[in-house]
mmCIF file of C-alpha atoms in Angstrom:
data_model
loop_
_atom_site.group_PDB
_atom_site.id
_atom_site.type_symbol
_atom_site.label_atom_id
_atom_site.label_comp_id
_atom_site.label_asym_id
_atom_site.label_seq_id
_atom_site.Cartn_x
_atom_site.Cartn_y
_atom_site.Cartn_z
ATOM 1 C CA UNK A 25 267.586 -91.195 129.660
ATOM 2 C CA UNK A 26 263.972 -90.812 128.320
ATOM 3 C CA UNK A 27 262.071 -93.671 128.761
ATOM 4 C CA UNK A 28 259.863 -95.465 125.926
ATOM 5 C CA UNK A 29 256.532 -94.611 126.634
ATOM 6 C CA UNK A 30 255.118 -96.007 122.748
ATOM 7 C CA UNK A 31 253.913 -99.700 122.552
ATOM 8 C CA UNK A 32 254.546 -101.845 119.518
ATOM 9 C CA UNK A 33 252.170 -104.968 119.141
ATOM 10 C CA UNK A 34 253.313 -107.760 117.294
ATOM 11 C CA UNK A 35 250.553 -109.832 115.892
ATOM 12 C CA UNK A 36 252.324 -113.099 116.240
ATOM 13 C CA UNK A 37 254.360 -114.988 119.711
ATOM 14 C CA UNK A 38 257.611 -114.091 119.257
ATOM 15 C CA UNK A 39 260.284 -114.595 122.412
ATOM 16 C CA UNK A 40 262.156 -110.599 122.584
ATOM 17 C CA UNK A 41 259.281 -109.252 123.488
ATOM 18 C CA UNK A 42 258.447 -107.673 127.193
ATOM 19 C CA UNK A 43 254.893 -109.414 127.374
ATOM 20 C CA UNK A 44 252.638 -111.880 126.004
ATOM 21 C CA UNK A 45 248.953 -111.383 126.049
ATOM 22 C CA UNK A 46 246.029 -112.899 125.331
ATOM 23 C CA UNK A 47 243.152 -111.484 127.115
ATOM 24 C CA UNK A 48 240.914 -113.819 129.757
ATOM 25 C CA UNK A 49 244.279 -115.136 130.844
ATOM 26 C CA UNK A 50 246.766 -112.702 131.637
ATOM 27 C CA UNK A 51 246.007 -109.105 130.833
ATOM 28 C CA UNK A 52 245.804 -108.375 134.488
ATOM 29 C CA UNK A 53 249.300 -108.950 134.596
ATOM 30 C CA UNK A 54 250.420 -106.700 131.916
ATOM 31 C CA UNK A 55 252.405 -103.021 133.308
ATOM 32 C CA UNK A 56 252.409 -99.980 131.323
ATOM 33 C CA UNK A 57 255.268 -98.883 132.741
ATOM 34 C CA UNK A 58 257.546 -101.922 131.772
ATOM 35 C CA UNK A 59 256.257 -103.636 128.715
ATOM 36 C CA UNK A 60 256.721 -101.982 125.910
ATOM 37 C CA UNK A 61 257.063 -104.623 123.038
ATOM 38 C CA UNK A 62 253.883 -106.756 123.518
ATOM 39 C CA UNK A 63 252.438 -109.503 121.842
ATOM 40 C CA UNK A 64 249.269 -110.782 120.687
ATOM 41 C CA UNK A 65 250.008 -113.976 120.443
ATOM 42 C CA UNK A 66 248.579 -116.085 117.560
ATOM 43 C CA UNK A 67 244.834 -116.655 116.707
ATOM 44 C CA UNK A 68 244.858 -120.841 117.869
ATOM 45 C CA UNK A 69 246.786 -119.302 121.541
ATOM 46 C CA UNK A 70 243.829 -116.753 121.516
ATOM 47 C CA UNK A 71 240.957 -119.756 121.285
ATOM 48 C CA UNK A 72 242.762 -122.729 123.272
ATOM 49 C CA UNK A 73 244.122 -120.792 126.720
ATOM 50 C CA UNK A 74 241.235 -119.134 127.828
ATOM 51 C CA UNK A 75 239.538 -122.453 127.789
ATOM 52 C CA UNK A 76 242.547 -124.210 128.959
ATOM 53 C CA UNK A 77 242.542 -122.135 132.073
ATOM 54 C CA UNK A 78 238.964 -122.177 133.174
ATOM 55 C CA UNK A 79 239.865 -125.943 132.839
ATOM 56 C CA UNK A 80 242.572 -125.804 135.107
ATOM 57 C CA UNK A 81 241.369 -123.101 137.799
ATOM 58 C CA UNK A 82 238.398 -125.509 138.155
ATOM 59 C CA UNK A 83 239.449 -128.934 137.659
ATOM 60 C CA UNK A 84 243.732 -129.337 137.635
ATOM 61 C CA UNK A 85 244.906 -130.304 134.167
ATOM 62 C CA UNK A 86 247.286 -133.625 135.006
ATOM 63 C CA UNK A 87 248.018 -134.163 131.139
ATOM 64 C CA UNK A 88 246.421 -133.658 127.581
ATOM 65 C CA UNK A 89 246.697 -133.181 124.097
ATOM 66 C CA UNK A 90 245.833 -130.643 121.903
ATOM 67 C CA UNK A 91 245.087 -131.191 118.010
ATOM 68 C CA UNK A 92 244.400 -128.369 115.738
ATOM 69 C CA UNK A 93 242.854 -127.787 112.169
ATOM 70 C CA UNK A 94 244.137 -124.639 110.439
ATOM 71 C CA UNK A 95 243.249 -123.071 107.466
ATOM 72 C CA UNK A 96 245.587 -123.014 104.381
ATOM 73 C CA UNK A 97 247.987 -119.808 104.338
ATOM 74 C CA UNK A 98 249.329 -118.138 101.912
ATOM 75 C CA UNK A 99 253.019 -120.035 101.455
ATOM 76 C CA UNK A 100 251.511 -122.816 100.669
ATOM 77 C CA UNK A 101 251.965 -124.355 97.530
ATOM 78 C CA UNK A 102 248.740 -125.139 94.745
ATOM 79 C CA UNK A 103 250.779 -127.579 93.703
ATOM 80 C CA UNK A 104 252.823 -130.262 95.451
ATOM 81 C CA UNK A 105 257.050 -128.455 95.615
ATOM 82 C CA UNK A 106 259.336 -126.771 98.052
ATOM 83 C CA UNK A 107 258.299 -125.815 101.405
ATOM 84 C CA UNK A 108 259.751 -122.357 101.054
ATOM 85 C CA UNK A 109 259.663 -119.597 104.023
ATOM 86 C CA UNK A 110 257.353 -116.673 103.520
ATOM 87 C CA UNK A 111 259.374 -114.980 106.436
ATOM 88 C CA UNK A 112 262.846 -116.070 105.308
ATOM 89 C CA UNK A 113 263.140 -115.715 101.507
ATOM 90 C CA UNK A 114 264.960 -118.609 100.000
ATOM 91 C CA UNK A 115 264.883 -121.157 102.864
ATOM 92 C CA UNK A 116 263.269 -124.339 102.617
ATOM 93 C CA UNK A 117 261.554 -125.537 105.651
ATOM 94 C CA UNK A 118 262.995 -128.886 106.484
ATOM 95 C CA UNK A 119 259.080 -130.039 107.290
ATOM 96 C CA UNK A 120 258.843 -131.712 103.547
ATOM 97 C CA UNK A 121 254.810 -132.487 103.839
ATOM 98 C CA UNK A 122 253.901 -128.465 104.313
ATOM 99 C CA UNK A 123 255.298 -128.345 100.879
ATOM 100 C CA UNK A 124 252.033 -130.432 99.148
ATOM 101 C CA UNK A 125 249.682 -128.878 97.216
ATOM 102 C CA UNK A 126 246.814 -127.706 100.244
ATOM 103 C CA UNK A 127 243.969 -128.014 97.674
ATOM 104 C CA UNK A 128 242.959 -131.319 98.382
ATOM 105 C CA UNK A 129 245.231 -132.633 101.183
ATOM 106 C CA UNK A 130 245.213 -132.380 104.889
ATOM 107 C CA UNK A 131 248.691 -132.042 105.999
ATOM 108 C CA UNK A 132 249.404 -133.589 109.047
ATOM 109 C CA UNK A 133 252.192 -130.912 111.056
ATOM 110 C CA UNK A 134 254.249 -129.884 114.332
ATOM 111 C CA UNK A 135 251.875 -126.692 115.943
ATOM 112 C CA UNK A 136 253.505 -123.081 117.192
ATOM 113 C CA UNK A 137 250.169 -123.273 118.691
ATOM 114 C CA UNK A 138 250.742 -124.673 122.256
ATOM 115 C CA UNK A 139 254.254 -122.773 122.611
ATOM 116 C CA UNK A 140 252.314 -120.030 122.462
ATOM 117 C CA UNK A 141 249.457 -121.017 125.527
ATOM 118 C CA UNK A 142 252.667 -122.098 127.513
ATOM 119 C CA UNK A 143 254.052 -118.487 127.566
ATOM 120 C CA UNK A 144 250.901 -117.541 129.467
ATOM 121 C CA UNK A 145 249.936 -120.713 130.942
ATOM 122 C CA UNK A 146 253.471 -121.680 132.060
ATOM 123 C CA UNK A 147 251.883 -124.202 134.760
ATOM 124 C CA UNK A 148 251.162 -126.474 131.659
ATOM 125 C CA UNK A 149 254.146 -126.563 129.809
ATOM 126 C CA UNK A 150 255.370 -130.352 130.064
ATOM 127 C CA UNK A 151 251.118 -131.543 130.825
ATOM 128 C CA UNK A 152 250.123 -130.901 127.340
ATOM 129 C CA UNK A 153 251.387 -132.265 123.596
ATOM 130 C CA UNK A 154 250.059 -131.207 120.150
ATOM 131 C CA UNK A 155 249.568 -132.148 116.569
ATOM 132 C CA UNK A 156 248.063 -129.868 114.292
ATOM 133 C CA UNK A 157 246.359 -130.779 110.433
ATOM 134 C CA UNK A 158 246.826 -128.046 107.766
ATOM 135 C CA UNK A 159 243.396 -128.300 106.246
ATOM 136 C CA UNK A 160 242.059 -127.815 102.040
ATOM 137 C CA UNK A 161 239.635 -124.910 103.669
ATOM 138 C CA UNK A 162 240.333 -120.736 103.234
ATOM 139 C CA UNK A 163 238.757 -119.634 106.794
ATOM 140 C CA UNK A 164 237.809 -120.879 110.244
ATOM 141 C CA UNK A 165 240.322 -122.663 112.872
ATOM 142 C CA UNK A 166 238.964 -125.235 115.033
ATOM 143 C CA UNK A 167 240.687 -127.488 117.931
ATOM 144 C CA UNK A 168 240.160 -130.427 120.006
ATOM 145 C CA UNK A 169 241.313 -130.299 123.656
ATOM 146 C CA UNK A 170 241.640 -133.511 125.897
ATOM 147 C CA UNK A 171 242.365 -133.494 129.230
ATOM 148 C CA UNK A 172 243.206 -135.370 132.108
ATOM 149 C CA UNK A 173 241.788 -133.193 134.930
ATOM 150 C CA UNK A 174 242.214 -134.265 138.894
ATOM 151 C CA UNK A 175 238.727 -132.960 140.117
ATOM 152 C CA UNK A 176 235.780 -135.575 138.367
ATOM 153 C CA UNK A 177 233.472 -133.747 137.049
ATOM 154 C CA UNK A 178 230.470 -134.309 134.380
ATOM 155 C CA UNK A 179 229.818 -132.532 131.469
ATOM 156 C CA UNK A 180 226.457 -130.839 132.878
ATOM 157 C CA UNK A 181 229.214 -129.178 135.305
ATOM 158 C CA UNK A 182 231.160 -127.880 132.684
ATOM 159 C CA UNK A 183 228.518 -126.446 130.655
ATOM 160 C CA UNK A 184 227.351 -124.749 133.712
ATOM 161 C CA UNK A 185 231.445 -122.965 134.272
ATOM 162 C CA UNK A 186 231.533 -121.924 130.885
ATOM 163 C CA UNK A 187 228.488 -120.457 130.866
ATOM 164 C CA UNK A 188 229.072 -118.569 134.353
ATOM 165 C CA UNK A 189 232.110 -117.462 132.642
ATOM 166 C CA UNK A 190 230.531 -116.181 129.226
ATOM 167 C CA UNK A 191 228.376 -113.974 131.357
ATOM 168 C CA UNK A 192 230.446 -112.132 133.340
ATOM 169 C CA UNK A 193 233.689 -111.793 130.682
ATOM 170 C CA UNK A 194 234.655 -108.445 129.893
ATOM 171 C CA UNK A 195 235.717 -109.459 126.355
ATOM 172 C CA UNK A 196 233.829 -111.245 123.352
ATOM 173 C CA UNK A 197 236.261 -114.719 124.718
ATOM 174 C CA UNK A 198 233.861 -117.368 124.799
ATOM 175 C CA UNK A 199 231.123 -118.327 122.892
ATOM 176 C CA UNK A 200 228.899 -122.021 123.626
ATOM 177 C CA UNK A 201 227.018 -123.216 120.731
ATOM 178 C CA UNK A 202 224.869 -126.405 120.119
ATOM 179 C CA UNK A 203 223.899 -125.624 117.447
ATOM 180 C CA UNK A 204 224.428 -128.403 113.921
ATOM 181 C CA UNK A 205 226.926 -125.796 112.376
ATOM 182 C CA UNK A 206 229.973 -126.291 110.030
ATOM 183 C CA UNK A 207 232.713 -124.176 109.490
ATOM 184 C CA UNK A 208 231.776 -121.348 107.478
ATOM 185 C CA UNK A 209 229.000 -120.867 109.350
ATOM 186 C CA UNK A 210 231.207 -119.314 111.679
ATOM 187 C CA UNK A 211 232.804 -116.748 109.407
ATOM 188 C CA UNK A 212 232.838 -113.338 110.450
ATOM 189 C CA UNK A 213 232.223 -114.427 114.626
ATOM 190 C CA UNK A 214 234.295 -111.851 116.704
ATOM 191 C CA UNK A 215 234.735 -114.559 119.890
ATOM 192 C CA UNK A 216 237.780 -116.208 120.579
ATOM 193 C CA UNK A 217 236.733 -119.539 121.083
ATOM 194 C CA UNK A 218 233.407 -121.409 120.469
ATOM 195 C CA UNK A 219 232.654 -124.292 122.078
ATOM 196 C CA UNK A 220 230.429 -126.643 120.334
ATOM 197 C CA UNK A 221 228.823 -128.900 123.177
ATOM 198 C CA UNK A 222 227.418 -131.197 120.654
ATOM 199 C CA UNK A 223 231.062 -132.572 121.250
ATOM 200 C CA UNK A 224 232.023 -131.630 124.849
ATOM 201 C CA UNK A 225 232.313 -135.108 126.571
ATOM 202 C CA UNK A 226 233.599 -136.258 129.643
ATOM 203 C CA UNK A 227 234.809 -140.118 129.698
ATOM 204 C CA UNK A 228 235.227 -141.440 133.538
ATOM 205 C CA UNK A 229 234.331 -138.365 134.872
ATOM 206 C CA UNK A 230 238.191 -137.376 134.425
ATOM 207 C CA UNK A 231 238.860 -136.952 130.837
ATOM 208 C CA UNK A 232 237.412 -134.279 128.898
ATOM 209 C CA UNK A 233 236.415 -133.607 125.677
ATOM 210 C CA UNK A 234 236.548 -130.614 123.895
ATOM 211 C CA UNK A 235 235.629 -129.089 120.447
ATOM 212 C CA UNK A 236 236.463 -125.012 119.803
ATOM 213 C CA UNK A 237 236.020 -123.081 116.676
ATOM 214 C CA UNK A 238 237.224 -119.595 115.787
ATOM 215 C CA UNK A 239 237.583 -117.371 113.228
ATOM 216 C CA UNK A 240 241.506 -117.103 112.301
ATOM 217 C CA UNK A 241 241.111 -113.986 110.346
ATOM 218 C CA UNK A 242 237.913 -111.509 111.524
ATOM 219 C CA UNK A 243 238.059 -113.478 115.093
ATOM 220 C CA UNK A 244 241.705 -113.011 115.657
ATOM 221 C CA UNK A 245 241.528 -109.033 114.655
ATOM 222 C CA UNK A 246 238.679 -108.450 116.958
ATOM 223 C CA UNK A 247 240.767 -110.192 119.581
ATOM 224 C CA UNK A 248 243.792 -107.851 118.525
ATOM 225 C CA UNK A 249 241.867 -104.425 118.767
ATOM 226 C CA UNK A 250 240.470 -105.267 122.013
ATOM 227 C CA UNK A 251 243.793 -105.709 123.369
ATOM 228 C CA UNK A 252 244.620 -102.087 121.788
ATOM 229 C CA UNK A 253 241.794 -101.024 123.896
ATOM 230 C CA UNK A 254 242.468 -102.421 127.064
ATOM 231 C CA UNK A 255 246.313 -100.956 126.630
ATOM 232 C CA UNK A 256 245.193 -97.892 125.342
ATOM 233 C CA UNK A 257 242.863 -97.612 128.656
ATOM 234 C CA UNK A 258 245.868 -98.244 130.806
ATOM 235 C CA UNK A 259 247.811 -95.569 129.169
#
């Protein structure tokens, strides 16, 4: 029997798939010879575990908790009414609060978000919780990573491992920033994650402190076709 030598990206984290990727975590792991059905995972996955991991290579993640701030999407209602399914026509999500109107609110929700850094960081899968805010804004993700690390550290230290890191990455990944930006100022930004170090903190030397932004739409695609690349280059 002929084997499948095609590959079919699926822009989302779904589980019947042969491989997960988001790239400056585990692309080095991905074979061309058995993973066929590969996804891209989803555009907060994309931002939080490449930071996640430099993190944890560096300084041991004991716990944390992740909160994210997502743009409205398109199911969402204009006015308050049924949460209904984009994907599954006629169901009702049982999560009654996605169903407000987004203009205006910020819906507090459960997260796919962390599910998805799991399938590539599996080390962290019972260290980390989430939370996530559906926000009254059309563009522009951002999230705020704590975490209990084991190694102390300073934020001067951190600064200086993300920076190492932005210079030698093979990939547009990670972006720092100081600058007094909101967030459409980062509309159209083809990195990952940005990490605003106006708000990177360390507290006891152990827990830290971060803020990311990225670009769910433009950010995510550039993200997506890079990954086409590096398969394609493979092939």
């Amino acid at each position: 029997m002929k084997k499948c030598t095609e590959k079919i990206i699926f822009t989302n984290s779904p589980e019947n798939v042969d491989f997960t990727m988001i790239l400056g975590v585990n692309e080095k792991e991905y074979n061309p010879k058995d993973h066929h059905l590969i996804a891209s995972s989803i555009c907060d996955a994309t931002a939080i575990a490449p930071v996640s991991k430099i993190i944890d290579e560096k300084y041991k993640i004991k716990i944390g908790y992740v909160t994210t701030l997502h743009p409205w999407l398109s199911y969402q209602n204009i006015m308050d009414g049924p949460s209904s399914s984009w994907s599954v026509p006629g169901e009702v999500y049982h999560h009654y609060a996605l169903g407000r109107s987004a203009i205006g609110n910020m819906i507090p929700k459960p997260t796919s978000a962390m599910e998805a850094v799991f399938k590539v960081l599996p080390s962290l899968t019972k260290n980390i919780g989430s939370f996530s805010y559906r926000t009254p804004t059309q563009i522009i993700g951002s999230a705020d990573l704590s975490f209990l690390v084991e190694t102390k550290t300073n934020k001067k230290e951190i600064i200086q491992a993300f920076n190492s890191y932005q210079k030698s990455q093979e990939y547009p990944i990670l972006k720092l920033t100081n600058k007094p930006l909101v967030s459409m100022d980062y509309i159209g930004n083809k990195f990952s994650a940005i990490v605003d170090t106006r708000w990177l903190d360390v507290i006891g030397s152990e827990l830290i402190k971060i803020v990311l932004w990225y670009d769910n739409e433009y950010g995510y695609c550039c993200n997506v076709i890079n990954q086409l690349k590096y398969i394609n280059s493979l092939m």
